[in-house]
Short mmCIF file of C-alpha atoms in Angstrom, two decimals:
data_model
loop_
_atom_site.label_atom_id
_atom_site.label_comp_id
_atom_site.label_asym_id
_atom_site.label_seq_id
_atom_site.Cartn_x
_atom_site.Cartn_y
_atom_site.Cartn_z
CA UNK Z 25 0.02 0.25 0.10
CA UNK Z 26 1.72 3.31 -0.66
CA UNK Z 27 2.50 6.12 1.85
CA UNK Z 28 -1.19 8.70 1.88
CA UNK Z 29 -0.70 12.53 0.38
CA UNK Z 30 -2.36 13.43 3.97
CA UNK Z 31 -3.71 11.62 6.80
CA UNK Z 32 -7.23 12.84 8.74
CA UNK Z 33 -9.25 11.83 11.09
CA UNK Z 34 -12.29 12.16 8.35
CA UNK Z 35 -12.58 12.18 5.29
CA UNK Z 36 -16.08 12.94 3.67
CA UNK Z 37 -17.19 12.30 0.38
CA UNK Z 38 -19.08 14.89 -1.39
CA UNK Z 39 -19.86 18.77 -0.78
CA UNK Z 40 -23.82 18.03 -1.01
CA UNK Z 41 -25.71 19.39 1.95
CA UNK Z 42 -25.39 16.02 3.56
CA UNK Z 43 -21.43 16.26 3.18
CA UNK Z 44 -21.27 19.86 4.03
CA UNK Z 45 -23.10 19.71 7.22
CA UNK Z 46 -21.25 16.21 8.77
CA UNK Z 47 -17.62 18.15 7.73
CA UNK Z 48 -18.81 21.02 9.88
CA UNK Z 49 -20.27 19.18 12.94
CA UNK Z 50 -17.24 17.04 12.38
CA UNK Z 51 -15.09 20.10 12.07
CA UNK Z 52 -16.94 21.79 15.53
CA UNK Z 53 -16.13 18.37 17.80
CA UNK Z 54 -12.35 19.26 17.10
CA UNK Z 55 -12.05 15.98 14.39
CA UNK Z 56 -9.20 17.03 11.44
CA UNK Z 57 -11.56 16.64 8.65
CA UNK Z 58 -10.88 16.69 4.62
CA UNK Z 59 -14.59 17.22 2.32
CA UNK Z 60 -13.22 15.93 -1.05
CA UNK Z 61 -16.41 16.70 -4.02
CA UNK Z 62 -15.83 15.39 -7.63
CA UNK Z 63 -17.97 18.40 -8.65
CA UNK Z 64 -16.30 22.09 -9.36
CA UNK Z 65 -19.12 23.44 -7.46
CA UNK Z 66 -20.46 22.65 -3.89
CA UNK Z 67 -24.21 22.16 -3.75
CA UNK Z 68 -24.87 18.49 -5.58
CA UNK Z 69 -28.95 18.30 -6.29
CA UNK Z 70 -29.59 21.91 -4.81
CA UNK Z 71 -27.98 24.03 -7.79
CA UNK Z 72 -29.25 27.34 -8.64
CA UNK Z 73 -28.71 30.11 -10.84
CA UNK Z 74 -28.45 33.61 -9.50
CA UNK Z 75 -30.62 35.72 -12.09
CA UNK Z 76 -30.79 39.84 -10.58
CA UNK Z 77 -34.07 39.43 -8.44
CA UNK Z 78 -33.49 36.05 -7.08
CA UNK Z 79 -32.56 31.99 -7.44
CA UNK Z 80 -33.57 29.80 -9.99
CA UNK Z 81 -33.44 26.59 -9.01
CA UNK Z 82 -32.71 23.70 -11.09
CA UNK Z 83 -32.49 20.72 -8.68
CA UNK Z 84 -33.96 21.18 -5.54
CA UNK Z 85 -36.61 23.89 -4.35
CA UNK Z 86 -38.85 23.59 -1.41
CA UNK Z 87 -38.49 23.22 2.25
CA UNK Z 88 -41.36 23.03 4.69
CA UNK Z 89 -42.35 24.78 8.10
CA UNK Z 90 -41.72 21.67 10.11
CA UNK Z 91 -38.07 21.18 9.05
CA UNK Z 92 -36.50 22.55 11.49
CA UNK Z 93 -32.75 21.96 10.65
CA UNK Z 94 -32.87 23.48 7.63
CA UNK Z 95 -34.88 26.76 8.95
CA UNK Z 96 -32.43 26.72 11.76
CA UNK Z 97 -29.36 26.98 9.20
CA UNK Z 98 -31.17 29.61 6.95
CA UNK Z 99 -31.30 31.49 10.36
CA UNK Z 100 -28.17 31.41 11.53
CA UNK Z 101 -26.58 31.68 7.84
CA UNK Z 102 -29.08 35.39 7.46
CA UNK Z 103 -30.65 33.66 4.13
CA UNK Z 104 -34.12 34.82 3.72
CA UNK Z 105 -36.99 32.56 2.46
CA UNK Z 106 -40.57 33.30 1.20
CA UNK Z 107 -43.80 31.26 0.56
CA UNK Z 108 -44.26 29.68 -2.13
CA UNK Z 109 -46.78 31.30 -5.05
CA UNK Z 110 -50.39 29.06 -4.47
CA UNK Z 111 -53.16 31.40 -5.38
CA UNK Z 112 -55.32 30.82 -8.84
CA UNK Z 113 -56.55 27.72 -9.91
CA UNK Z 114 -54.65 24.73 -11.44
CA UNK Z 115 -54.47 23.27 -15.20
CA UNK Z 116 -55.85 19.86 -15.30
CA UNK Z 117 -54.58 17.45 -19.00
CA UNK Z 118 -56.07 14.00 -18.80
CA UNK Z 119 -54.10 13.44 -21.90
CA UNK Z 120 -56.98 13.16 -24.33
CA UNK Z 121 -59.53 15.97 -24.07
CA UNK Z 122 -57.09 18.43 -23.77
CA UNK Z 123 -56.43 20.77 -20.49
CA UNK Z 124 -59.17 22.00 -18.47
CA UNK Z 125 -58.81 24.62 -15.29
CA UNK Z 126 -59.73 23.16 -12.24
CA UNK Z 127 -61.52 25.83 -9.05
CA UNK Z 128 -58.17 26.16 -6.86
CA UNK Z 129 -54.96 24.53 -6.59
CA UNK Z 130 -55.17 21.30 -5.51
CA UNK Z 131 -52.02 20.70 -6.95
CA UNK Z 132 -49.44 22.49 -4.96
CA UNK Z 133 -48.65 22.73 -1.30
CA UNK Z 134 -48.08 25.46 1.25
CA UNK Z 135 -43.98 25.49 1.58
CA UNK Z 136 -41.32 27.35 1.44
CA UNK Z 137 -38.55 28.65 -1.34
CA UNK Z 138 -35.32 30.13 -1.00
CA UNK Z 139 -34.75 33.98 -1.45
CA UNK Z 140 -31.36 33.30 -3.21
CA UNK Z 141 -32.27 29.96 -4.67
CA UNK Z 142 -31.69 26.43 -2.68
CA UNK Z 143 -27.89 26.01 -3.98
CA UNK Z 144 -27.14 29.29 -1.79
CA UNK Z 145 -27.64 27.08 1.39
CA UNK Z 146 -24.32 24.61 0.64
CA UNK Z 147 -22.79 27.69 -0.99
CA UNK Z 148 -23.11 29.91 2.43
CA UNK Z 149 -22.47 27.13 4.74
CA UNK Z 150 -18.80 25.88 3.04
CA UNK Z 151 -18.05 29.56 2.51
CA UNK Z 152 -17.68 28.96 6.34
CA UNK Z 153 -15.87 25.94 6.67
CA UNK Z 154 -11.95 26.02 7.25
CA UNK Z 155 -9.22 26.97 4.93
CA UNK Z 156 -8.28 23.76 3.69
CA UNK Z 157 -10.66 21.82 4.73
CA UNK Z 158 -12.80 21.41 1.65
CA UNK Z 159 -11.32 20.32 -2.20
CA UNK Z 160 -12.70 20.59 -5.07
CA UNK Z 161 -12.59 18.68 -8.74
CA UNK Z 162 -11.76 15.36 -7.09
CA UNK Z 163 -13.69 12.31 -7.19
CA UNK Z 164 -13.03 9.13 -5.38
CA UNK Z 165 -12.25 6.19 -7.68
CA UNK Z 166 -11.46 3.84 -4.29
CA UNK Z 167 -11.68 2.65 -0.35
CA UNK Z 168 -9.83 0.37 1.27
CA UNK Z 169 -10.79 -0.33 4.66
CA UNK Z 170 -7.14 -1.97 6.37
CA UNK Z 171 -8.15 -2.69 10.16
CA UNK Z 172 -8.16 0.70 11.89
CA UNK Z 173 -7.39 2.38 8.87
CA UNK Z 174 -8.51 3.82 5.49
CA UNK Z 175 -7.37 4.89 2.16
CA UNK Z 176 -8.85 6.57 0.17
CA UNK Z 177 -7.45 6.94 -3.70
CA UNK Z 178 -8.97 9.80 -5.63
CA UNK Z 179 -7.88 10.62 -9.31
CA UNK Z 180 -5.00 12.71 -8.07
CA UNK Z 181 -3.56 11.29 -5.06
CA UNK Z 182 -4.07 8.74 -1.48
CA UNK Z 183 -5.87 9.68 1.10
CA UNK Z 184 -5.75 8.48 4.91
CA UNK Z 185 -8.30 8.70 7.31
CA UNK Z 186 -10.04 6.52 10.41
CA UNK Z 187 -13.45 7.38 8.83
CA UNK Z 188 -15.15 8.00 6.25
CA UNK Z 189 -18.38 9.60 5.64
CA UNK Z 190 -19.84 8.32 2.25
CA UNK Z 191 -22.52 11.64 1.00
CA UNK Z 192 -23.67 10.58 -1.62
CA UNK Z 193 -26.10 8.66 -3.16
CA UNK Z 194 -25.70 4.25 -2.60
CA UNK Z 195 -26.45 3.39 -6.12
CA UNK Z 196 -23.64 6.01 -7.46
CA UNK Z 197 -21.10 4.65 -4.77
CA UNK Z 198 -21.75 1.26 -5.48
CA UNK Z 199 -21.23 1.45 -9.06
CA UNK Z 200 -18.31 4.48 -9.22
CA UNK Z 201 -16.40 3.35 -6.07
CA UNK Z 202 -14.20 -0.11 -5.51
CA UNK Z 203 -14.43 -0.97 -2.34
CA UNK Z 204 -11.53 -3.29 -1.11
CA UNK Z 205 -13.35 -5.54 0.57
CA UNK Z 206 -16.04 -5.66 -1.94
CA UNK Z 207 -19.54 -4.69 -0.31
CA UNK Z 208 -21.82 -6.86 1.40
CA UNK Z 209 -23.77 -8.88 -1.43
CA UNK Z 210 -27.18 -7.64 0.69
CA UNK Z 211 -25.68 -4.19 1.04
CA UNK Z 212 -25.16 -4.15 -2.54
CA UNK Z 213 -28.07 -5.11 -3.68
CA UNK Z 214 -30.23 -2.53 -1.67
CA UNK Z 215 -27.66 -0.12 -3.11
CA UNK Z 216 -29.01 -1.16 -6.54
CA UNK Z 217 -32.85 -1.06 -5.78
CA UNK Z 218 -32.69 2.61 -3.72
CA UNK Z 219 -33.34 5.16 -5.99
CA UNK Z 220 -31.29 8.30 -6.76
CA UNK Z 221 -33.41 11.32 -5.76
CA UNK Z 222 -33.90 13.41 -8.78
CA UNK Z 223 -31.65 10.85 -10.47
CA UNK Z 224 -34.52 10.29 -13.25
CA UNK Z 225 -36.31 13.49 -14.04
CA UNK Z 226 -35.63 16.33 -15.87
CA UNK Z 227 -35.98 20.36 -14.95
CA UNK Z 228 -37.00 22.91 -17.16
CA UNK Z 229 -37.56 26.14 -15.96
CA UNK Z 230 -39.18 28.95 -18.24
CA UNK Z 231 -38.48 32.92 -17.58
CA UNK Z 232 -41.31 35.09 -18.57
CA UNK Z 233 -41.55 39.16 -18.54
CA UNK Z 234 -43.96 39.20 -16.30
CA UNK Z 235 -46.09 36.52 -14.78
CA UNK Z 236 -49.55 36.00 -17.23
CA UNK Z 237 -50.81 33.36 -15.60
CA UNK Z 238 -51.81 35.14 -12.58
CA UNK Z 239 -53.56 38.38 -14.47
CA UNK Z 240 -55.74 35.35 -15.56
CA UNK Z 241 -55.92 34.25 -12.05
CA UNK Z 242 -53.50 30.67 -12.66
CA UNK Z 243 -51.64 29.73 -10.69
CA UNK Z 244 -49.53 28.36 -12.88
CA UNK Z 245 -49.59 24.90 -11.32
CA UNK Z 246 -50.74 21.84 -13.92
CA UNK Z 247 -50.20 18.07 -14.11
CA UNK Z 248 -50.28 16.30 -17.39
CA UNK Z 249 -51.36 13.13 -18.20
CA UNK Z 250 -49.80 13.47 -22.43
CA UNK Z 251 -46.66 15.03 -21.50
CA UNK Z 252 -44.16 14.96 -21.66
CA UNK Z 253 -43.23 16.94 -18.51
CA UNK Z 254 -46.18 15.78 -16.14
CA UNK Z 255 -46.07 18.68 -13.56
CA UNK Z 256 -45.95 22.39 -13.79
CA UNK Z 257 -45.23 24.81 -10.90
CA UNK Z 258 -44.80 28.81 -10.10
CA UNK Z 259 -41.24 29.57 -9.70
CA UNK Z 260 -41.57 32.77 -9.66
CA UNK Z 261 -39.33 35.05 -7.45
CA UNK Z 262 -40.53 37.64 -4.61
CA UNK Z 263 -43.32 39.91 -5.75
CA UNK Z 264 -43.53 37.56 -8.83
CA UNK Z 265 -40.06 38.37 -9.93
CA UNK Z 266 -37.99 37.36 -12.36
CA UNK Z 267 -41.47 35.41 -13.36
CA UNK Z 268 -41.01 31.65 -14.33
CA UNK Z 269 -43.09 28.26 -14.57
CA UNK Z 270 -41.15 25.31 -13.90
CA UNK Z 271 -41.94 21.62 -15.07
CA UNK Z 272 -40.72 18.22 -14.25
CA UNK Z 273 -40.31 14.91 -16.80
CA UNK Z 274 -39.08 11.60 -16.65
CA UNK Z 275 -36.64 11.13 -18.74
CA UNK Z 276 -37.33 8.14 -19.94
CA UNK Z 277 -40.31 10.66 -21.15
CA UNK Z 278 -38.55 12.71 -24.03
CA UNK Z 279 -36.24 11.66 -26.85
CA UNK Z 280 -32.50 11.95 -26.39
CA UNK Z 281 -31.84 14.48 -29.11
CA UNK Z 282 -30.44 16.71 -26.72
CA UNK Z 283 -31.36 19.64 -24.28
CA UNK Z 284 -32.40 21.88 -27.11
CA UNK Z 285 -35.04 19.67 -28.02
CA UNK Z 286 -36.06 19.20 -24.35
CA UNK Z 287 -36.51 23.02 -24.53
CA UNK Z 288 -38.11 23.21 -27.48
CA UNK Z 289 -40.76 20.14 -25.72
CA UNK Z 290 -41.34 22.49 -22.70
CA UNK Z 291 -41.91 25.36 -25.01
CA UNK Z 292 -44.61 23.78 -26.76
CA UNK Z 293 -46.19 22.31 -23.64
CA UNK Z 294 -46.35 25.48 -21.74
CA UNK Z 295 -48.02 26.42 -24.50
CA UNK Z 296 -50.87 23.65 -24.66
CA UNK Z 297 -51.46 24.31 -21.54
CA UNK Z 298 -51.27 28.00 -20.85
CA UNK Z 299 -52.06 29.73 -23.61
CA UNK Z 300 -49.96 31.80 -26.69
CA UNK Z 301 -48.77 34.14 -23.87
CA UNK Z 302 -46.36 31.51 -22.98
CA UNK Z 303 -44.78 31.59 -26.28
CA UNK Z 304 -42.46 34.33 -25.78
CA UNK Z 305 -40.03 32.86 -22.78
CA UNK Z 306 -37.00 34.90 -22.60
CA UNK Z 307 -34.75 32.48 -21.11
CA UNK Z 308 -35.80 28.42 -21.03
CA UNK Z 309 -33.26 26.60 -18.64
CA UNK Z 310 -32.96 22.75 -18.49
CA UNK Z 311 -31.25 20.42 -16.19
CA UNK Z 312 -30.71 16.83 -17.13
CA UNK Z 313 -30.60 14.85 -13.46
CA UNK Z 314 -29.95 11.47 -15.46
CA UNK Z 315 -27.08 12.30 -17.95
CA UNK Z 316 -25.33 14.12 -14.19
CA UNK Z 317 -21.98 11.78 -13.46
CA UNK Z 318 -21.64 12.60 -10.01
CA UNK Z 319 -25.67 12.40 -9.52
CA UNK Z 320 -26.92 9.27 -11.18
CA UNK Z 321 -25.29 5.89 -11.85
CA UNK Z 322 -25.15 4.82 -15.57
CA UNK Z 323 -27.45 1.64 -14.65
CA UNK Z 324 -30.17 1.57 -12.71
CA UNK Z 325 -33.38 -0.65 -13.09
CA UNK Z 326 -36.34 -1.24 -11.02
CA UNK Z 327 -35.35 0.86 -8.36
CA UNK Z 328 -37.64 2.93 -5.90
CA UNK Z 329 -38.17 5.03 -2.76
CA UNK Z 330 -38.66 2.17 -0.26
CA UNK Z 331 -35.28 0.86 0.84
CA UNK Z 332 -34.57 4.92 1.79
CA UNK Z 333 -33.33 5.00 4.94
CA UNK Z 334 -33.09 0.92 5.19
CA UNK Z 335 -31.38 0.12 8.98
CA UNK Z 336 -28.28 -1.51 6.48
CA UNK Z 337 -28.35 2.23 5.66
CA UNK Z 338 -27.51 2.70 9.66
CA UNK Z 339 -24.56 0.68 10.14
CA UNK Z 340 -20.66 1.45 8.39
CA UNK Z 341 -19.45 -0.48 6.59
CA UNK Z 342 -16.50 -2.56 7.58
CA UNK Z 343 -17.42 -0.82 10.55
CA UNK Z 344 -15.52 2.84 9.02
CA UNK Z 345 -17.33 3.89 5.99
CA UNK Z 346 -20.74 6.02 7.56
CA UNK Z 347 -23.78 6.57 5.02
CA UNK Z 348 -25.29 10.33 4.82
CA UNK Z 349 -27.32 10.81 1.54
CA UNK Z 350 -30.67 11.78 1.58
CA UNK Z 351 -31.44 8.65 0.34
CA UNK Z 352 -30.25 6.86 3.80
CA UNK Z 353 -32.17 9.68 6.30
CA UNK Z 354 -34.13 8.16 8.92
CA UNK Z 355 -36.48 10.96 8.60
CA UNK Z 356 -37.55 13.69 5.46
CA UNK Z 357 -35.61 11.70 2.81
CA UNK Z 358 -35.90 12.78 -0.74
CA UNK Z 359 -35.95 16.82 0.75
CA UNK Z 360 -32.60 18.73 1.80
CA UNK Z 361 -34.31 17.99 5.73
CA UNK Z 362 -33.04 14.41 5.03
CA UNK Z 363 -29.77 15.71 4.05
CA UNK Z 364 -29.24 17.08 6.85
CA UNK Z 365 -30.34 14.69 9.04
CA UNK Z 366 -28.29 12.28 7.28
CA UNK Z 367 -25.45 14.41 7.82
CA UNK Z 368 -25.56 15.20 11.23
CA UNK Z 369 -26.39 11.45 12.67
CA UNK Z 370 -23.32 10.69 10.44
CA UNK Z 371 -21.32 13.12 12.19
CA UNK Z 372 -22.58 11.93 15.63
CA UNK Z 373 -21.62 8.45 14.70
CA UNK Z 374 -18.38 9.26 14.05
CA UNK Z 375 -18.24 11.32 17.31
CA UNK Z 376 -19.76 9.07 19.91
CA UNK Z 377 -17.56 6.25 18.64
CA UNK Z 378 -14.21 8.23 19.36
CA UNK Z 379 -15.58 9.01 22.88
CA UNK Z 380 -14.80 13.01 22.27
CA UNK Z 381 -17.34 15.40 23.62
CA UNK Z 382 -21.05 14.48 22.09
CA UNK Z 383 -23.02 17.09 19.80
CA UNK Z 384 -25.94 17.44 21.77
CA UNK Z 385 -27.18 20.98 20.58
CA UNK Z 386 -30.16 21.03 18.22
CA UNK Z 387 -28.88 23.84 16.66
CA UNK Z 388 -25.57 24.09 14.40
CA UNK Z 389 -22.86 27.00 14.60
CA UNK Z 390 -21.75 29.14 12.32
CA UNK Z 391 -18.40 31.10 12.37
CA UNK Z 392 -18.35 33.93 10.55
CA UNK Z 393 -16.33 33.29 7.18
CA UNK Z 394 -12.75 35.86 6.39
CA UNK Z 395 -13.86 38.44 4.36
CA UNK Z 396 -12.66 38.64 1.00
CA UNK Z 397 -12.96 35.12 0.38
CA UNK Z 398 -14.96 33.95 -2.13
CA UNK Z 399 -17.76 30.83 -2.93
CA UNK Z 400 -16.35 27.57 -3.01
CA UNK Z 401 -17.78 26.90 -6.01
CA UNK Z 402 -16.10 28.29 -9.07
CA UNK Z 403 -16.37 31.87 -10.79
CA UNK Z 404 -19.57 31.42 -12.26
CA UNK Z 405 -21.46 28.20 -12.55
CA UNK Z 406 -22.05 25.88 -14.76
CA UNK Z 407 -24.62 23.14 -15.59
CA UNK Z 408 -22.50 20.47 -17.10
CA UNK Z 409 -26.01 19.84 -19.31
CA UNK Z 410 -28.04 22.62 -19.09
CA UNK Z 411 -28.81 24.84 -22.04
CA UNK Z 412 -29.82 28.59 -21.91
CA UNK Z 413 -32.04 29.83 -24.18
CA UNK Z 414 -32.67 33.52 -24.44
CA UNK Z 415 -34.66 35.73 -26.95
CA UNK Z 416 -33.13 39.21 -26.11
CA UNK Z 417 -33.75 39.50 -29.94
CA UNK Z 418 -36.65 38.25 -32.25
CA UNK Z 419 -34.83 35.24 -33.67
CA UNK Z 420 -34.45 32.38 -30.99
CA UNK Z 421 -30.83 31.36 -29.50
CA UNK Z 422 -30.21 28.28 -28.47
CA UNK Z 423 -26.26 27.66 -26.83
CA UNK Z 424 -24.99 25.86 -24.09
CA UNK Z 425 -25.11 27.85 -20.44
CA UNK Z 426 -23.14 26.43 -17.82
CA UNK Z 427 -24.65 27.20 -14.61
CA UNK Z 428 -28.25 19.71 -7.33
CA UNK Z 429 -31.72 19.91 -5.84
#
């Protein structure tokens, strides 16, 4: 075995919300910690494009009043939220006789959104990590457990730790990371049948000069059985600016012809549902999460959510490697709240097992980031397979836009 380039008490793999929470909690408990992230940004499936007025979410969008950990983090990080717009009637497309207007909005439910986008939560949390505790652009290739020592091989170096937090979806970890010894058979099978939250979804957001649907008493919410997008919601910022509608579509329901074709299909469906006023968006943003190699495994069939929070995910692999993703959370799985719960649970298990001081406080404590320290994402957020469709001139221009939840 080669000598490690650096040694830590804990290496956290993945800088989504779960990994960042685990990293912060472990550092707060006195451990020497490094968080390594494959992407060039933090946040995972909490991923937003910042407009002049508010964040446009291409991954995670909402949280709810009873999700106390997210609410606490927003308060201590100084981030604002606002209620999801629900007022107005919804549309229902049966797929046979066109869309019909429903009285009220049974599609939406009371929820909250992040004023600067969901991405602002992991970005602000990462900014408060000490220098040298976060490494981007460093995918992990192998994890070797040898007694009390864990070797972590990234694409550029060898790391050593006493414990590891695996803050990536189980199915992705099982497919993309080599484990020595190999994963137990029952655990590997569990990982394969545990779907990645949002992993098989495409999200598209259309931005308009104004919320025209509100002027005619519509909420922006819709359910469609004709597709390809199945569910729609108002995605406007506070006060209606920027005005936007987003939709979800299963990737299997769209032709694999690239994001330009998806954007056109989304726009055509918005016009069918909401009328001619929907035909002239100023921007369309598309995020195909199924095409994100650091989100969705290449081969995942017959997977579902019934295994979320499974007891096997609460047990460390080979007594050294702890799970922490929204899929492994014992509560609020599939939510940002679940990610926070999973990250904190992994940190607590490690801290208690090391007989260091227990983390009993229900609130996370944050230090103020040093002035002049930039966000730990790259200078311009990037969308690995996103597009931006902007129409400031009469002719539509489609081009790449680089903008995880």
